[in-house]
Amino acid sequence: MRTLKQKVAIQGIKGSYHHGVAQAYFGESVGIDECLSFQELVYSLENGKSTDAVMAIENSIAGSIIPNYAYIDEHDLAISGEYFQPIHHCLMALKGQEVSEIKEVHSHPMALLQCKEFFRGLPQIKLIEDVDTADVAKRINEHQLLGVAAVAGETAAAIYNLEILAKKIQTIKSNSTRFFILNRKEDVQVNKTGVNKASLKFLTEHKRGSLATVLNVMSDCKLNLTKIQSLPLIDKPWMYSFFVDVTFNAYEDYKKALSILKIMALELKILGEYKNQNG
């Protein structure tokens, strides 16, 4: 286990949703390493610049962030926890402006996707994808950009001194994003007494019923499948790897399932064992 002072890598800057999750999970005084891409976040963790990382993995409106599954797998990172964050998007700009004066809105593509119904009624506004919600808010303030707005959280408006023109503009008001807490595998010590959820990756034979057989094993061993995501294998056309989340009441049931799956699957990898936040 490393003895470095705790620092959490986030995608984005202070005021972003990742920043909010890092503070909620680790405490408001935790150190932050701001990364403007998920790739940079992974490198920060790999190279020891940070001790932990917060990574968005799926949204209740927009669905899975599929490349992030590949990052976790390919860089052999460990999922040590999860956090569900309610997402309330706001439209914000320099003070003294009206919505009718806004010509461009910049934000992360996921944020724009989650607010598409709101902007459907504002055809004069051009939507422009950017790297981070809070970074746009910061840039508007620094350069005093008139006619430009950001989609971000209320915290970003407060930090970067912007006026909120509209609150909760996401299409579905109960919008929520699930985040993974990540570590390097060698730094993780799993407390099996508190574990009741796991994230796994497996490959099956490319024949009829192979996936169903694996899922039946999970069911027979009293595992509850809460998520399944497939990713194509680049070097094997029309073959897929499957990423699943399972919950369980007894760790022994989970161990039994693993012992069977190791025999049945072409490949089985434990991405993380942790506590179910919704359990």
Short mmCIF file of C-alpha atoms in Angstrom, two decimals, residues 39-159:
data_model
loop_
_atom_site.label_atom_id
_atom_site.label_comp_id
_atom_site.label_asym_id
_atom_site.label_seq_id
_atom_site.Cartn_x
_atom_site.Cartn_y
_atom_site.Cartn_z
CA GLN A 39 -7.33 9.10 -20.44
CA GLU A 40 -5.43 11.71 -18.45
CA LEU A 41 -7.28 10.55 -15.32
CA VAL A 42 -6.16 6.95 -15.89
CA TYR A 43 -2.54 8.04 -16.41
CA SER A 44 -2.66 10.12 -13.22
CA LEU A 45 -3.62 7.02 -11.25
CA GLU A 46 -1.23 4.69 -13.07
CA ASN A 47 1.77 6.98 -12.66
CA GLY A 48 1.18 7.67 -8.96
CA LYS A 49 0.24 11.31 -9.40
CA SER A 50 -3.00 10.47 -7.59
CA THR A 51 -3.90 7.79 -5.05
CA ASP A 52 -7.54 7.37 -6.12
CA ALA A 53 -9.77 8.35 -9.03
CA VAL A 54 -13.43 9.13 -9.62
CA MET A 55 -14.79 8.09 -13.02
CA ALA A 56 -18.33 8.43 -14.39
CA ILE A 57 -19.51 5.12 -15.85
CA GLU A 58 -23.20 5.50 -16.68
CA ASN A 59 -26.07 7.96 -16.61
CA SER A 60 -29.75 7.26 -16.07
CA ILE A 61 -30.64 9.21 -19.24
CA ALA A 62 -27.67 8.86 -21.60
CA GLY A 63 -26.63 5.32 -20.65
CA SER A 64 -23.15 3.83 -20.35
CA ILE A 65 -19.89 5.64 -21.07
CA ILE A 66 -18.58 2.65 -22.97
CA PRO A 67 -14.92 3.74 -23.48
CA ASN A 68 -14.49 3.90 -19.71
CA TYR A 69 -15.08 0.16 -19.39
CA ALA A 70 -12.19 -0.35 -21.80
CA TYR A 71 -9.95 2.04 -19.82
CA ILE A 72 -10.57 0.12 -16.59
CA ASP A 73 -9.96 -3.23 -18.24
CA GLU A 74 -6.96 -2.37 -20.41
CA HIS A 75 -5.13 -0.48 -17.65
CA ASP A 76 -5.91 -3.16 -15.07
CA LEU A 77 -7.53 -0.76 -12.61
CA ALA A 78 -9.57 -1.91 -9.62
CA ILE A 79 -13.07 -0.71 -8.78
CA SER A 80 -13.14 -0.17 -5.02
CA GLY A 81 -16.49 1.60 -4.70
CA GLU A 82 -19.37 3.35 -6.42
CA TYR A 83 -21.32 6.56 -5.91
CA PHE A 84 -24.66 7.65 -7.36
CA GLN A 85 -24.84 11.40 -7.84
CA PRO A 86 -28.08 13.26 -8.68
CA ILE A 87 -27.36 15.52 -11.65
CA HIS A 88 -29.13 18.87 -11.82
CA HIS A 89 -27.97 20.82 -14.86
CA CYS A 90 -28.21 24.61 -14.94
CA LEU A 91 -27.84 27.10 -17.77
CA MET A 92 -25.42 29.84 -16.67
CA ALA A 93 -23.77 32.91 -18.17
CA LEU A 94 -22.27 36.27 -17.24
CA LYS A 95 -24.56 38.31 -15.05
CA GLY A 96 -27.14 40.63 -16.58
CA GLN A 97 -28.01 38.53 -19.62
CA GLU A 98 -31.26 36.88 -20.65
CA VAL A 99 -31.71 33.49 -22.29
CA SER A 100 -32.77 35.27 -25.50
CA GLU A 101 -29.29 36.87 -25.72
CA ILE A 102 -27.46 33.54 -25.64
CA LYS A 103 -26.14 32.40 -29.03
CA GLU A 104 -23.89 29.49 -28.01
CA VAL A 105 -23.95 26.92 -25.21
CA HIS A 106 -20.81 24.92 -24.49
CA SER A 107 -20.65 21.84 -22.28
CA HIS A 108 -19.60 18.22 -22.02
CA PRO A 109 -21.41 16.15 -24.69
CA MET A 110 -23.14 14.00 -22.05
CA ALA A 111 -24.54 17.11 -20.37
CA LEU A 112 -25.85 18.47 -23.67
CA LEU A 113 -27.43 15.11 -24.48
CA GLN A 114 -29.21 15.08 -21.14
CA CYS A 115 -30.72 18.53 -21.84
CA LYS A 116 -31.74 18.10 -25.49
CA GLU A 117 -35.45 18.69 -24.85
CA PHE A 118 -34.77 22.04 -23.18
CA PHE A 119 -32.70 23.28 -26.12
CA ARG A 120 -35.20 22.01 -28.68
CA GLY A 121 -37.29 25.05 -27.77
CA LEU A 122 -34.33 27.43 -28.28
CA PRO A 123 -33.39 27.03 -31.96
CA GLN A 124 -31.27 30.22 -31.94
CA ILE A 125 -28.73 28.55 -29.66
CA LYS A 126 -25.83 26.60 -31.15
CA LEU A 127 -24.73 23.66 -28.99
CA ILE A 128 -20.98 23.07 -28.86
CA GLU A 129 -19.35 20.06 -27.21
CA ASP A 130 -16.51 20.74 -24.80
CA VAL A 131 -14.26 18.79 -22.45
CA ASP A 132 -15.85 19.69 -19.12
CA THR A 133 -18.90 21.43 -17.67
CA ALA A 134 -17.09 23.50 -15.06
CA ASP A 135 -14.17 24.36 -17.36
CA VAL A 136 -16.61 26.14 -19.69
CA ALA A 137 -18.00 28.13 -16.76
CA LYS A 138 -14.48 29.11 -15.73
CA ARG A 139 -13.59 30.19 -19.30
CA ILE A 140 -16.72 32.34 -19.62
CA ASN A 141 -15.75 34.16 -16.45
CA GLU A 142 -12.06 34.54 -17.32
CA HIS A 143 -12.70 35.91 -20.81
CA GLN A 144 -15.98 37.69 -19.99
CA LEU A 145 -17.74 35.99 -22.89
CA LEU A 146 -21.06 37.61 -23.73
CA GLY A 147 -23.69 35.57 -25.56
CA VAL A 148 -22.09 32.32 -24.42
CA ALA A 149 -23.51 30.07 -21.72
CA ALA A 150 -22.49 26.84 -19.99
CA VAL A 151 -24.43 23.82 -18.83
CA ALA A 152 -23.05 22.86 -15.43
CA GLY A 153 -23.98 22.39 -11.79
CA GLU A 154 -24.92 25.14 -9.35
CA THR A 155 -21.53 24.85 -7.63
CA ALA A 156 -19.76 25.91 -10.84
CA ALA A 157 -21.92 29.03 -11.06
CA ALA A 158 -20.98 29.96 -7.49
CA ILE A 159 -17.25 29.30 -7.95
#
